[in-house]
Every structure is written in structure tokens, then in C-alpha cells.
Coordinates of C-alpha atoms and ligand atoms in Angstrom, one line a residue:
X1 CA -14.3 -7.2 -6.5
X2 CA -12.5 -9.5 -3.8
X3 CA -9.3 -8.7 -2.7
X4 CA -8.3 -12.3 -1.2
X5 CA -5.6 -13.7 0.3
X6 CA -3.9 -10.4 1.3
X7 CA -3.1 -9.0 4.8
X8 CA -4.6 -6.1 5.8
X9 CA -3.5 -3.6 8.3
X10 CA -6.3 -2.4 10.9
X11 CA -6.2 -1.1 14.2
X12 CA -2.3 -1.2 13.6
X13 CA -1.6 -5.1 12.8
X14 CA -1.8 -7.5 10.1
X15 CA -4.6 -9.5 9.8
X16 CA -5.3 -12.2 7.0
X17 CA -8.9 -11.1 5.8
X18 CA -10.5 -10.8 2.3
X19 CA -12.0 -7.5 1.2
X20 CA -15.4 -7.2 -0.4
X21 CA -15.4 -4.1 -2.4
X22 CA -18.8 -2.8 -3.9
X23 CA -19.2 0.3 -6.0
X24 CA -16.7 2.7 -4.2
X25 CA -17.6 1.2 -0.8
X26 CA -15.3 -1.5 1.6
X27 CA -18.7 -3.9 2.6
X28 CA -17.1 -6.1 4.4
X29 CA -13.6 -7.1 5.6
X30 CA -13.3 -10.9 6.7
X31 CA -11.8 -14.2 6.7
X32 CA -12.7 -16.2 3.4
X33 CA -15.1 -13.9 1.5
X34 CA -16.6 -15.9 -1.8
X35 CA -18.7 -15.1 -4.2
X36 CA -19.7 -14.2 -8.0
X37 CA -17.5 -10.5 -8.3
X38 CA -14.1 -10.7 -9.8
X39 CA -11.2 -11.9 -7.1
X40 CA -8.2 -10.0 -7.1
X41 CA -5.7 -12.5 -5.8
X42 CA -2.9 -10.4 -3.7
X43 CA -1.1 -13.3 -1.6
X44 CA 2.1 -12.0 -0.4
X45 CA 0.7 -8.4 -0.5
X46 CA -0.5 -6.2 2.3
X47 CA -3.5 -3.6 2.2
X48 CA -2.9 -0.4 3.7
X49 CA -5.1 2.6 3.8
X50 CA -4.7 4.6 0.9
X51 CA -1.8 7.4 1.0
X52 CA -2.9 11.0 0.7
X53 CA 0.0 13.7 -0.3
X54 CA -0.7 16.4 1.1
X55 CA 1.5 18.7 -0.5
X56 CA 1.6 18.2 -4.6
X57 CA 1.8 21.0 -7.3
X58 CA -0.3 19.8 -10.3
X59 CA 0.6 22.9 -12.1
X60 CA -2.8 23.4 -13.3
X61 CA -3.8 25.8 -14.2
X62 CA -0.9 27.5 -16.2
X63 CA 1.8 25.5 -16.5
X64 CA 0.7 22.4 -17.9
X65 CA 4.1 21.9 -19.8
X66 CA 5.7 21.4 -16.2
X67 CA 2.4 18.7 -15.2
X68 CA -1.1 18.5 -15.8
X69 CA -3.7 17.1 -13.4
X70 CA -3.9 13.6 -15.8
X71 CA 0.1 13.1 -15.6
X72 CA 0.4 14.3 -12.3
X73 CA -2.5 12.4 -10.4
X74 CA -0.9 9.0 -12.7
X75 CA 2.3 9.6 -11.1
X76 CA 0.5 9.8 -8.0
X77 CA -1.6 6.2 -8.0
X78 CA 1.8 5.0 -9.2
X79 CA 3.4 5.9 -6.0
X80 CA 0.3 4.2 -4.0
X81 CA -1.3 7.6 -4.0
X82 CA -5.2 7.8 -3.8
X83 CA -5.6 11.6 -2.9
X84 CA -3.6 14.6 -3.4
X85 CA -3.9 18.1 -2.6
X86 CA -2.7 20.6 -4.9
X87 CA -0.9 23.8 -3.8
X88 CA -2.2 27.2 -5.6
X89 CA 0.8 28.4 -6.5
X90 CA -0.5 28.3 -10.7
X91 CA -1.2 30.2 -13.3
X92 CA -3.7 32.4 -12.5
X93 CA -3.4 31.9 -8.4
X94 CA -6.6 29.5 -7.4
X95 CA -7.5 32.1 -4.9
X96 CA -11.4 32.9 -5.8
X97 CA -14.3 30.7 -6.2
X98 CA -14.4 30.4 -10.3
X99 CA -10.6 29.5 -10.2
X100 CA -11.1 26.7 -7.3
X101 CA -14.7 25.3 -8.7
X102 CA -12.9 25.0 -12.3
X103 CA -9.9 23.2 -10.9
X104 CA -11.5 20.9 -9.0
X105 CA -14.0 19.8 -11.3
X106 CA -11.0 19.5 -14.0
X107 CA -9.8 17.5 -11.5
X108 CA -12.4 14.9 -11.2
X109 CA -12.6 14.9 -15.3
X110 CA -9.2 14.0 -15.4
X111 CA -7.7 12.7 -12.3
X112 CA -7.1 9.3 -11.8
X113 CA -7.1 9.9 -7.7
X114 CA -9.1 12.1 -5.4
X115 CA -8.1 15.3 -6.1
X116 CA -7.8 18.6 -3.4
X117 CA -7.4 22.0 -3.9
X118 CA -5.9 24.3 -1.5
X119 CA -6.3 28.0 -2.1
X120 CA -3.8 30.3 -1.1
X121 CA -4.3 32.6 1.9
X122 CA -3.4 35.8 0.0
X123 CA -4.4 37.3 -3.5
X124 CA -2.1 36.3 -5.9
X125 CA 0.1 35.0 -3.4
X126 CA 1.0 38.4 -2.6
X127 CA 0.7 38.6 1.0
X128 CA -0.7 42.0 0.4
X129 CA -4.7 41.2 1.0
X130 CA -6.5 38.1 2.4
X131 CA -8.4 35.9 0.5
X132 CA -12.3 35.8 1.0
X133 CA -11.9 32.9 3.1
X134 CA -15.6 32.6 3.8
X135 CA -16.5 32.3 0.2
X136 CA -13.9 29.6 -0.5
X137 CA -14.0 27.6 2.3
X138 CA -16.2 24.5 1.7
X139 CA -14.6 23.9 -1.7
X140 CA -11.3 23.6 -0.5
X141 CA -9.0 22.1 2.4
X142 CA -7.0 24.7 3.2
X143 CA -5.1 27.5 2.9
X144 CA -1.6 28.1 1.6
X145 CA 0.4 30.7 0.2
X146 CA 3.0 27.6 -0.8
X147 CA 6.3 29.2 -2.7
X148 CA 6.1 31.9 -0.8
X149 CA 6.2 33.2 2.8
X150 CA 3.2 35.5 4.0
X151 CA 6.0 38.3 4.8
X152 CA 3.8 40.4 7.2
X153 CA 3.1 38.8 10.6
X154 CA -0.3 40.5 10.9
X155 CA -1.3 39.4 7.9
X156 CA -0.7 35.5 9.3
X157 CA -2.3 36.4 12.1
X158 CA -4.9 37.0 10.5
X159 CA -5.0 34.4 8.3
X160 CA -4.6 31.7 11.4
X161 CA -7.7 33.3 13.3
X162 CA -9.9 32.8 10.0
X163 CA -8.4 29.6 9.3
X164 CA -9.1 28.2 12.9
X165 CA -12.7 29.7 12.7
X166 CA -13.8 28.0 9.7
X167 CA -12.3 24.9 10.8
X168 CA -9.4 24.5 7.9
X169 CA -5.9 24.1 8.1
X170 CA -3.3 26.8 7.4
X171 CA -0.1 25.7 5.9
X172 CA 3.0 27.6 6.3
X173 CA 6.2 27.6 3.9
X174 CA 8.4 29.0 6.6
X175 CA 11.0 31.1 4.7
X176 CA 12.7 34.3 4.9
X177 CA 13.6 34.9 1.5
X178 CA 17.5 35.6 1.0
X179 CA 19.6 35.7 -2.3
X180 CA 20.7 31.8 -2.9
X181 CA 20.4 28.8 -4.6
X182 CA 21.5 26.0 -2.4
X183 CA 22.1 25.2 1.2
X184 CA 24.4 27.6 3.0
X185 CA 28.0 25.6 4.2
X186 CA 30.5 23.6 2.2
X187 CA 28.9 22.6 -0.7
X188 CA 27.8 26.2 -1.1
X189 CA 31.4 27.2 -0.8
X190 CA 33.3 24.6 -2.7
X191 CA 30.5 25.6 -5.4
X192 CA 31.0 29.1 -4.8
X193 CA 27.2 29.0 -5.4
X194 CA 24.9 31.7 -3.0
X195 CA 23.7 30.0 0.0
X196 CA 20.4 29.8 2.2
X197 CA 20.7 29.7 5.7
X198 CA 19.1 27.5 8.1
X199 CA 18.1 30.4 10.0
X200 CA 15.5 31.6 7.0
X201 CA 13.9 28.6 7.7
X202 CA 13.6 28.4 11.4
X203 CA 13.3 31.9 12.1
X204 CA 9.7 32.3 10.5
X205 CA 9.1 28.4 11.7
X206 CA 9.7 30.5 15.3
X207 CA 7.0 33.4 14.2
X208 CA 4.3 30.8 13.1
X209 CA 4.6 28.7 16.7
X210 CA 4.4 32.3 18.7
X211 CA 1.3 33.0 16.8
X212 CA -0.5 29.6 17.2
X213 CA 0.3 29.4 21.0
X214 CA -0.9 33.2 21.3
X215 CA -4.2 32.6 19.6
X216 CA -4.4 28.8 20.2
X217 CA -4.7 28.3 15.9
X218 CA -3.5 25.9 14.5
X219 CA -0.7 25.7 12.3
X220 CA 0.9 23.3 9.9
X221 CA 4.7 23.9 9.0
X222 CA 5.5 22.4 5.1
X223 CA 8.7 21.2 4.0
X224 CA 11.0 21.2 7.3
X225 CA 14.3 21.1 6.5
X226 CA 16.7 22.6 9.6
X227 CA 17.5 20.8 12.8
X228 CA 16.6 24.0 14.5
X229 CA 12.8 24.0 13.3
X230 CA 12.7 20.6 14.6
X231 CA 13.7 21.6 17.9
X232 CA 11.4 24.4 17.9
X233 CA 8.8 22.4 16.5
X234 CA 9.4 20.0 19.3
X235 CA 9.3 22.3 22.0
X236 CA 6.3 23.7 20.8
X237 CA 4.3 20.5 21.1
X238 CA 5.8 19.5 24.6
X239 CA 4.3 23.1 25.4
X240 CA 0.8 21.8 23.9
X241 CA 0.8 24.1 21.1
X242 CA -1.3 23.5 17.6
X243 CA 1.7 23.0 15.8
X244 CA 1.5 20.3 13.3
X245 CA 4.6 19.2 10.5
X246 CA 5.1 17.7 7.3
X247 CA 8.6 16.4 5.9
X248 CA 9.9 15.0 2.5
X249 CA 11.6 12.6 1.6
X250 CA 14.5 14.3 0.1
X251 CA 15.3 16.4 3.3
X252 CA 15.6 12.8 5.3
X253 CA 17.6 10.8 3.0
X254 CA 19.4 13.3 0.9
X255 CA 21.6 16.2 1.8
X256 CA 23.5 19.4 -0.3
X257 CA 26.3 17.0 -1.3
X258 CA 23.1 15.5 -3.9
X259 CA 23.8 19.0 -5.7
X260 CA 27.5 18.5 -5.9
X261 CA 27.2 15.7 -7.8
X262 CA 23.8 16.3 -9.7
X263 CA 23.4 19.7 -9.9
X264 CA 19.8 21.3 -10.7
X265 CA 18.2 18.4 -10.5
X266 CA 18.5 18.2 -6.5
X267 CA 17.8 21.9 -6.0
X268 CA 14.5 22.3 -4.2
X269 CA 13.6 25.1 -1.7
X270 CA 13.8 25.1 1.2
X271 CA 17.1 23.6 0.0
X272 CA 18.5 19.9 0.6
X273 CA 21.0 20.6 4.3
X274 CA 23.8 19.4 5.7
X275 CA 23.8 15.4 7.3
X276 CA 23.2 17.1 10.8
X277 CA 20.1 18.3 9.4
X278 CA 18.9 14.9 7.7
X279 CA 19.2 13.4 10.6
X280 CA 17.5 15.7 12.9
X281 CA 14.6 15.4 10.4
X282 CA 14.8 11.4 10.1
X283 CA 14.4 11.5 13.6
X284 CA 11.9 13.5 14.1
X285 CA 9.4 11.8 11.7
X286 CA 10.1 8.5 13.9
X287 CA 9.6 10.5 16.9
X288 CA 6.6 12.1 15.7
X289 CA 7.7 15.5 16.1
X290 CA 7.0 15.1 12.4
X291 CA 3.4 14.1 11.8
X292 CA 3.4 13.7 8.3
X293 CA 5.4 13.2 5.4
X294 CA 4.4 15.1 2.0
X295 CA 6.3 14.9 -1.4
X296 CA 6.2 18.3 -2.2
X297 CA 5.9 16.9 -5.3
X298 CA 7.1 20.1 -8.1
X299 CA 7.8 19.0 -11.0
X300 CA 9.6 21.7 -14.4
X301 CA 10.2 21.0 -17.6
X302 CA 14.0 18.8 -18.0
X303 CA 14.9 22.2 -19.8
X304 CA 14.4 24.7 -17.0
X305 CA 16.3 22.5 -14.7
X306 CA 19.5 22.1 -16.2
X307 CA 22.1 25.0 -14.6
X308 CA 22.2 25.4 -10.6
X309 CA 21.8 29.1 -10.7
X310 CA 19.4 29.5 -13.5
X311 CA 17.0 26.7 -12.3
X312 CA 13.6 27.3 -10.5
X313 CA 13.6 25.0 -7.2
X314 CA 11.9 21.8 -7.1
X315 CA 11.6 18.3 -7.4
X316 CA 9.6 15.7 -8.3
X317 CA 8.5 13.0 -5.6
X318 CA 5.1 11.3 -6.4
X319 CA 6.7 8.3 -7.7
X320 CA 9.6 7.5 -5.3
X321 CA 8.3 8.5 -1.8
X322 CA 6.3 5.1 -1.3
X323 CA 9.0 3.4 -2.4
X324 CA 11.7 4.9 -0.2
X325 CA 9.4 4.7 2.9
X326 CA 9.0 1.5 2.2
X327 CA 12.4 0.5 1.9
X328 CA 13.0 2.3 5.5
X329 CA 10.7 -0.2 6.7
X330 CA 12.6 -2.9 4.9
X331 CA 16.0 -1.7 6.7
X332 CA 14.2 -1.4 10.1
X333 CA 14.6 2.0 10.6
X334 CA 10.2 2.6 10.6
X335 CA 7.5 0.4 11.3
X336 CA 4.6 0.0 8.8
X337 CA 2.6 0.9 11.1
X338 CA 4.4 4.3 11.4
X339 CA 4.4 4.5 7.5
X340 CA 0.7 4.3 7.4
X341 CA 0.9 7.4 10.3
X342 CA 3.0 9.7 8.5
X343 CA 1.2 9.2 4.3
X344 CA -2.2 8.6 5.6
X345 CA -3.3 8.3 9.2
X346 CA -2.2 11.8 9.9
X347 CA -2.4 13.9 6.8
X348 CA -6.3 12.7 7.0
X349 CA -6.2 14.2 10.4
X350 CA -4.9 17.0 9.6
X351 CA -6.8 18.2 7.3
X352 CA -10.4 17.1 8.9
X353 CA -10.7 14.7 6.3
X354 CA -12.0 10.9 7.0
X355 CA -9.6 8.2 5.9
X356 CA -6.3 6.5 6.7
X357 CA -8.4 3.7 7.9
X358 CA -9.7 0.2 6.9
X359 CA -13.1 -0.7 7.8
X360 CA -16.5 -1.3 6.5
X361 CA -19.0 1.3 4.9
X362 CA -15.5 3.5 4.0
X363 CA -14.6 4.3 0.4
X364 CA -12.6 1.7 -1.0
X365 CA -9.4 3.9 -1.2
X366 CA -6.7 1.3 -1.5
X367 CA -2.8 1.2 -1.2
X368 CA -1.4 -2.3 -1.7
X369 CA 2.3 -3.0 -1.4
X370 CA 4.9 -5.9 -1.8
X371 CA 7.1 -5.5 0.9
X372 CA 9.6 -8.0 -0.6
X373 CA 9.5 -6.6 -4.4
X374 CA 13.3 -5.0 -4.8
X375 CA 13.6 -2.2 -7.3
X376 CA 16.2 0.4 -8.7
X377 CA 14.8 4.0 -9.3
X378 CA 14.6 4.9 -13.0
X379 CA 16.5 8.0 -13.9
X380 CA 13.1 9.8 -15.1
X381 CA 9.4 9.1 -13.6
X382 CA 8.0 6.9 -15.8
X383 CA 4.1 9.0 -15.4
X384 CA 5.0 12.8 -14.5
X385 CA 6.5 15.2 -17.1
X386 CA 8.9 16.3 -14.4
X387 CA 12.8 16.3 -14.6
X388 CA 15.1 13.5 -13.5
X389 CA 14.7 12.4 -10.0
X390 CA 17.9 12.8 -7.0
X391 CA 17.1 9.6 -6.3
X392 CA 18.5 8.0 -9.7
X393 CA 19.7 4.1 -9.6
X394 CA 18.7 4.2 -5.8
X395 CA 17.7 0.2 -5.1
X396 CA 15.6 -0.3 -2.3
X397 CA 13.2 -3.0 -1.3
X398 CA 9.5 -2.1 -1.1
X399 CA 7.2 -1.1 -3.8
X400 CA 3.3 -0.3 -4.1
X401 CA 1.9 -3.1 -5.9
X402 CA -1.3 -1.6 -6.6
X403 CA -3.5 1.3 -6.1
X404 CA -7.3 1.2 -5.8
X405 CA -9.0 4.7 -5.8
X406 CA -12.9 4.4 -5.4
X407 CA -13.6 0.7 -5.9
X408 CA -11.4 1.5 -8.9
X409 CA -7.7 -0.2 -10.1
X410 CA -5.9 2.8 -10.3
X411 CA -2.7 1.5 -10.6
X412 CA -0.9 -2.2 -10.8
X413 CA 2.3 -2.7 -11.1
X414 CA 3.5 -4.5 -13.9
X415 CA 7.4 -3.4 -13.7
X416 CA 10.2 -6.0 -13.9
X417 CA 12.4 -6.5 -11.0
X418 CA 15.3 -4.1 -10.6
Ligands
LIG1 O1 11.1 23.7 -4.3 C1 10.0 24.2 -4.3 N1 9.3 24.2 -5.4 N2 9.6 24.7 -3.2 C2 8.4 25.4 -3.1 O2 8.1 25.9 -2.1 C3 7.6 25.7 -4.3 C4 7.9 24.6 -5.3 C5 7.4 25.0 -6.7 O3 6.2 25.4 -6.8 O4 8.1 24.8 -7.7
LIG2 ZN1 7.0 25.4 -0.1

């Protein structure tokens, strides 16, 4: 196909250049591009490199009532997704070889994106054993024990020195677990509902950064949520340490008074903080203290997340994150160019993989977006079998137009405005 008349971002600006796409390839990116293949007209629209999440539970295998790897990966091209990578927190744990090579080969069968696996650094997510990292290692992209902290600091340790000598990146869910449901403050109060404390965040966000300057491994902290992790996190790098971080969406644009006034819908672990913490974190993604932003995408069924105390944590993302990055564009708070940093440039990077950039001879891994289309969040995700999303009847300006996965359409938007 041609992609004409769009603007395309490269080497950080917008040019106006037509896209030849052949088979799953970009062959060439330049002014006026004619010929016999279908032309996608996209005037008005802008070509970014596709967005990668780097942090999505498909809930395969095991909990396909929650998502499955063809609902989940359509939510994902919906929200200009063309990779994800999915945590291993399923049913059984995709911590061996037979477990990983069936996931991932379900996952080109029925994925609409690229799909990732990362497999968890511990047997069963236990923290107990290591995984045979060797024997795992070129199937996936990492390693994560995500849902849970790895409790025992040698067993980190040792889980950063076999992650650095294979060359893979180990994620961390920095948590020391106590007894709540929601943020720890007023909200928690008012509620009378258990709290979490910032300081079972940052405390193990303070471990992982002592280990990774110690041993010079890298490190990559999910999910920040505290001010104080920020702060350490930023320290860290000033100190040249091989810290990287993601944030979500929901921990820089919502805070706990979202579970005052919706209840299980907005609780998500680590849980959404206080407005001191927001805005430590918004700032810190402009700053780049943050380098990425995932969507910790984790979706239940709309029954298990219906009382505070009795729901598991977690909520869905793949649909909305675009959109509200977008829309921070739209209000001037980011640059594009910084969007395209934080959901591809970066995550790429992070995790060794090539992409997050427009050229010739790369796979044709597309996200277009309309930066003037306006839109009001519907209450459910129109693709995933999650729950209700926090951001409900949230307008915004900003949405992904379409999504082009391989050479493929993916995705094209076809929604009315507002
Ligand atoms: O809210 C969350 N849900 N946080 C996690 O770390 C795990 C996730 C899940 O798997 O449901
Ligand atoms: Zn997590």
C-alpha cells in the first residue's frame, strides 16, 4: 500500500512524505510516491512509529474469562498498539520452555499485534528458586515476577547478574507487601478502608537501585507510583546507575480520590496516590526520569471488580493510554516528539528490541493518529473483556486513527465523534 498525504515523524519532526509499504517492509519513505498498490489517503494524519506496551497481562494462559490473547491484542491495535509484552503472572506461571513456546506461538495464531512474552524470574512466581534463565532466554524479552515482589534480596541479586549476562531486561514490581486495598491517607481514612503506604513502594524501589549500582545490572522499575521512588529513581541516574522506569497513565492523571467516587473500578496496585504523588510522576515522565510509559494493562471480569475490599487490583489501559497521551499533547503539557519517546522510542530500547523508528527496510509497524479528532471515553472498552475504565466520560482531543501491524491494517477507526 501507499500511505499518502500524511506527515510522518522521523528524526524527531514532521515531514510530509508518502510511505511505500511492501509485504511487512517500509521500502521507501518520500515525497509523492505513485503507483499501482492501493493508496491509503491519511491527509490531516500523522505517522508515528508504532507503540509497543511494555507491560500488558493477556491472561493467557488461565484466565481467559478476564482476556484472551485475540481480545486483548484488539484492544491493543485499537489504542495504536502494534506490540505488546505480556507479564507471566497466568495460569500455569510461563516460567519453562513448553509454557513460553505455547504462548507465543498462540500468540502469533491469534494476535492481531506482535506479541512478547516475558517469563517470570522465579518458579511459580514464588521467589523461592530461579528460573532456568539459560533455557528460556531467546524466546523471551525478559524477566518479571510482575504481581509480586522477589521478597529475598539475594534472590534479585541473582536474578540481576543473570539477567545482565544474557543481555535481557529485568523488571521489578517494587512492593513490600502490607495488608490494604487502597492508598494510605485521607481517602483511606474517610473510607475507613486499609491503606498502602508509599513507603512499600519506594523502599524496595531503594533495594533494586543499591543492587544495580553494586553490580552495574540493569534494572527496570514497573508501575511507579510514589514521589519518593521518583526521587530515588532520579538520583540514581544523576549517579549513572542502570536504572530504567516505566509509568501509567492512571498514576499521572488520576489519584485515590478516583476510588472515592468509583470504587473497585480504580483500584490497581501499586494503588492510585495522593495529587503530590501525580504530580511528581507527570513530571518525571517530562523530565525523563521516567523513560517509558506502560499501561499495565489488567483487565477481571466486571464481576470480580465490584466491592473495594473484595476486588483483585487492576485496571484496564490498552484502549485509553494513546488517547490520554495524546490529549497531553493537545493541552501542551508533552511534545509528540516526547510521546513517541515514552510508548515507543524507549520501551524498544529497553528491551534490546529494534523499533520506534521510521525508515526504510524496517517492518512496517504503524501508529497513525488525528491529532484534532475529540472524543469522550466510553464507560467499557469497546475490544477487552475487562471492567469499566477510571477514565469514564473523560473527553480529550487526540485519537489513533489507525494501526498498521506488519504491512497489515490492524485497526481504523471508524468511531463517531464524541
Ligand atoms: O494492579 C495490578 N494488577 N498490579 C499488578 O501488579 C498485577 C496486576 C494483575 O495481574 O492483575
Ligand atoms: Zn506490577
Amino acid at each position: 500500500m501507499i500511505l499518502k498525504n500524511g506527515q510522518v515523524f522521523i528524526n524527531g519532526k514532521l515531514i510530509k512524505e508518502d510511505i511505500l509499504v511492501k509485504e511487512n517492509k517500509i521500502v521507501k519513505v518520500s515525497k509523492q510516491i505513485e503507483g499501482e498498490l492501493p493508496i491509503v489517503d491519511i491527509t490531516g494524519k500523522i505517522v508515528l512509529p508504532g507503540f509497543i506496551d511494555i507491560h500488558t497481562h493477556l491472561r493467557t494462559p488461565g484466565q481467559e474469562y478476564k482476556e484472551n490473547i485475540e481480545s486483548g491484542t484488539k484492544a491493543a491495535v485499537a489504542g495504536g498498539f502494534t506490540a505488546v509484552c505480556a507479564m507471566p503472572n497466568t495460569n500455569p506461571v510461563l516460567d519453562n520452555k513448553k509454557e513460553i513456546a505455547r504462548f507465543l506461538e498462540r500468540g502469533k495464531k491469534e494476535g492481531v499485534c506482535k506479541v512478547f512474552a516475558f517469563s517470570s524470574k522465579t518458579f511459580q512466581q514464588q521467589g523461592r528458586e530461579l528460573v532456568d534463565f539459560e533455557a528460556v532466554s531467546d524466546m523471551v524479552i525478559g524477566f518479571s515476577d510482575d504481581g509480586q515482589p522477589v521478597v529475598e534480596k539475594d534472590m534479585m541479586e541473582k536474578a540481576l547478574l543473570k539477567g545482565s549476562s544474557l543481555n535481557k531486561t529485568i523488571v521489578s514490581h517494587c512492593e513490600v507487601k502490607e495488608d490494604g486495598h487502597i492508598n494510605k491517607g485521607e481517602v483511606s481514612e474517610k473510607l475507613g478502608i486499609k491503606g498502602i503506604s508509599n513507603k512499600s513502594e519506594w523502599q524496595m524501589v531503594k533495594r533494586e537501585i543499591g543492587l544495580a549500582k553494586r553490580h552495574n545490572t540493569p534494572v527496570h522499575i514497573a508501575h511507579v507510583s510514589t514521589k519518593e521512588s521518583v526521587n530515588l529513581i532520579a538520583e540514581a541516574k544523576r549517579n549513572g546507575a542502570p536504572v530504567t522506569a516505566e509509568a501509567c497513565p492512571h498514576h499521572f492523571l488520576l489519584t485515590d480520590k478516583a476510588v472515592e467516587e468509583m470504587g473497585a473500578i480504580a483500584k490497581v496496585n501499586p494503588p492510585l496516590r495522593s495529587e503530590a504523588d501525580r504530580l511528581a510522576v507527570l513530571d518525571a515522565i517530562k523530565t525523563g526520569v521516567i523513560d517509558a510509559v506502560a499501561t499495565d494493562h489488567a483487565p477481571h471480569s466486571p464481576e470480580e471488580k465490584m466491592e473495594v475490599e473484595k476486588s483483585p487490583f487492576g485496571i484496564v489501559g490498552l484502549e485509553t493510554t494513546a488517547k490520554l497521551m495524546l490529549d497531553l499533547v493537545n493541552k501542551g503539557e508533552l511534545t509528540l516528539a516526547k510521546v513517541v519517546e515514552l510508548l515507543s522510542e524507549k520501551p524498544h530500547k529497553i528491551l534490546g528490541l529494534t523499533g520506534g523508528e521510521i525508515k526504510q527496510g524496517v517492518p512496517a509497524d504503524l501508529t497513525i493518529v488525528d491529532m484534532d479528532k475529540e472524543y469522550i471515553i466510553e464507560e467499557k472498552p469497546r475490544f477487552s473483556k475487562g471492567q469499566k475504565t477510571p477514565f469514564a466520560f473523560k473527553a480529550g482531543k487526540g485519537d489513533v486513527h489507525m494501526t498498521i501491524v506488519d504491512g497489515n491494517i490492524a485497526y481504523k477507526n471508524n468511531e463517531k465523534e464524541g
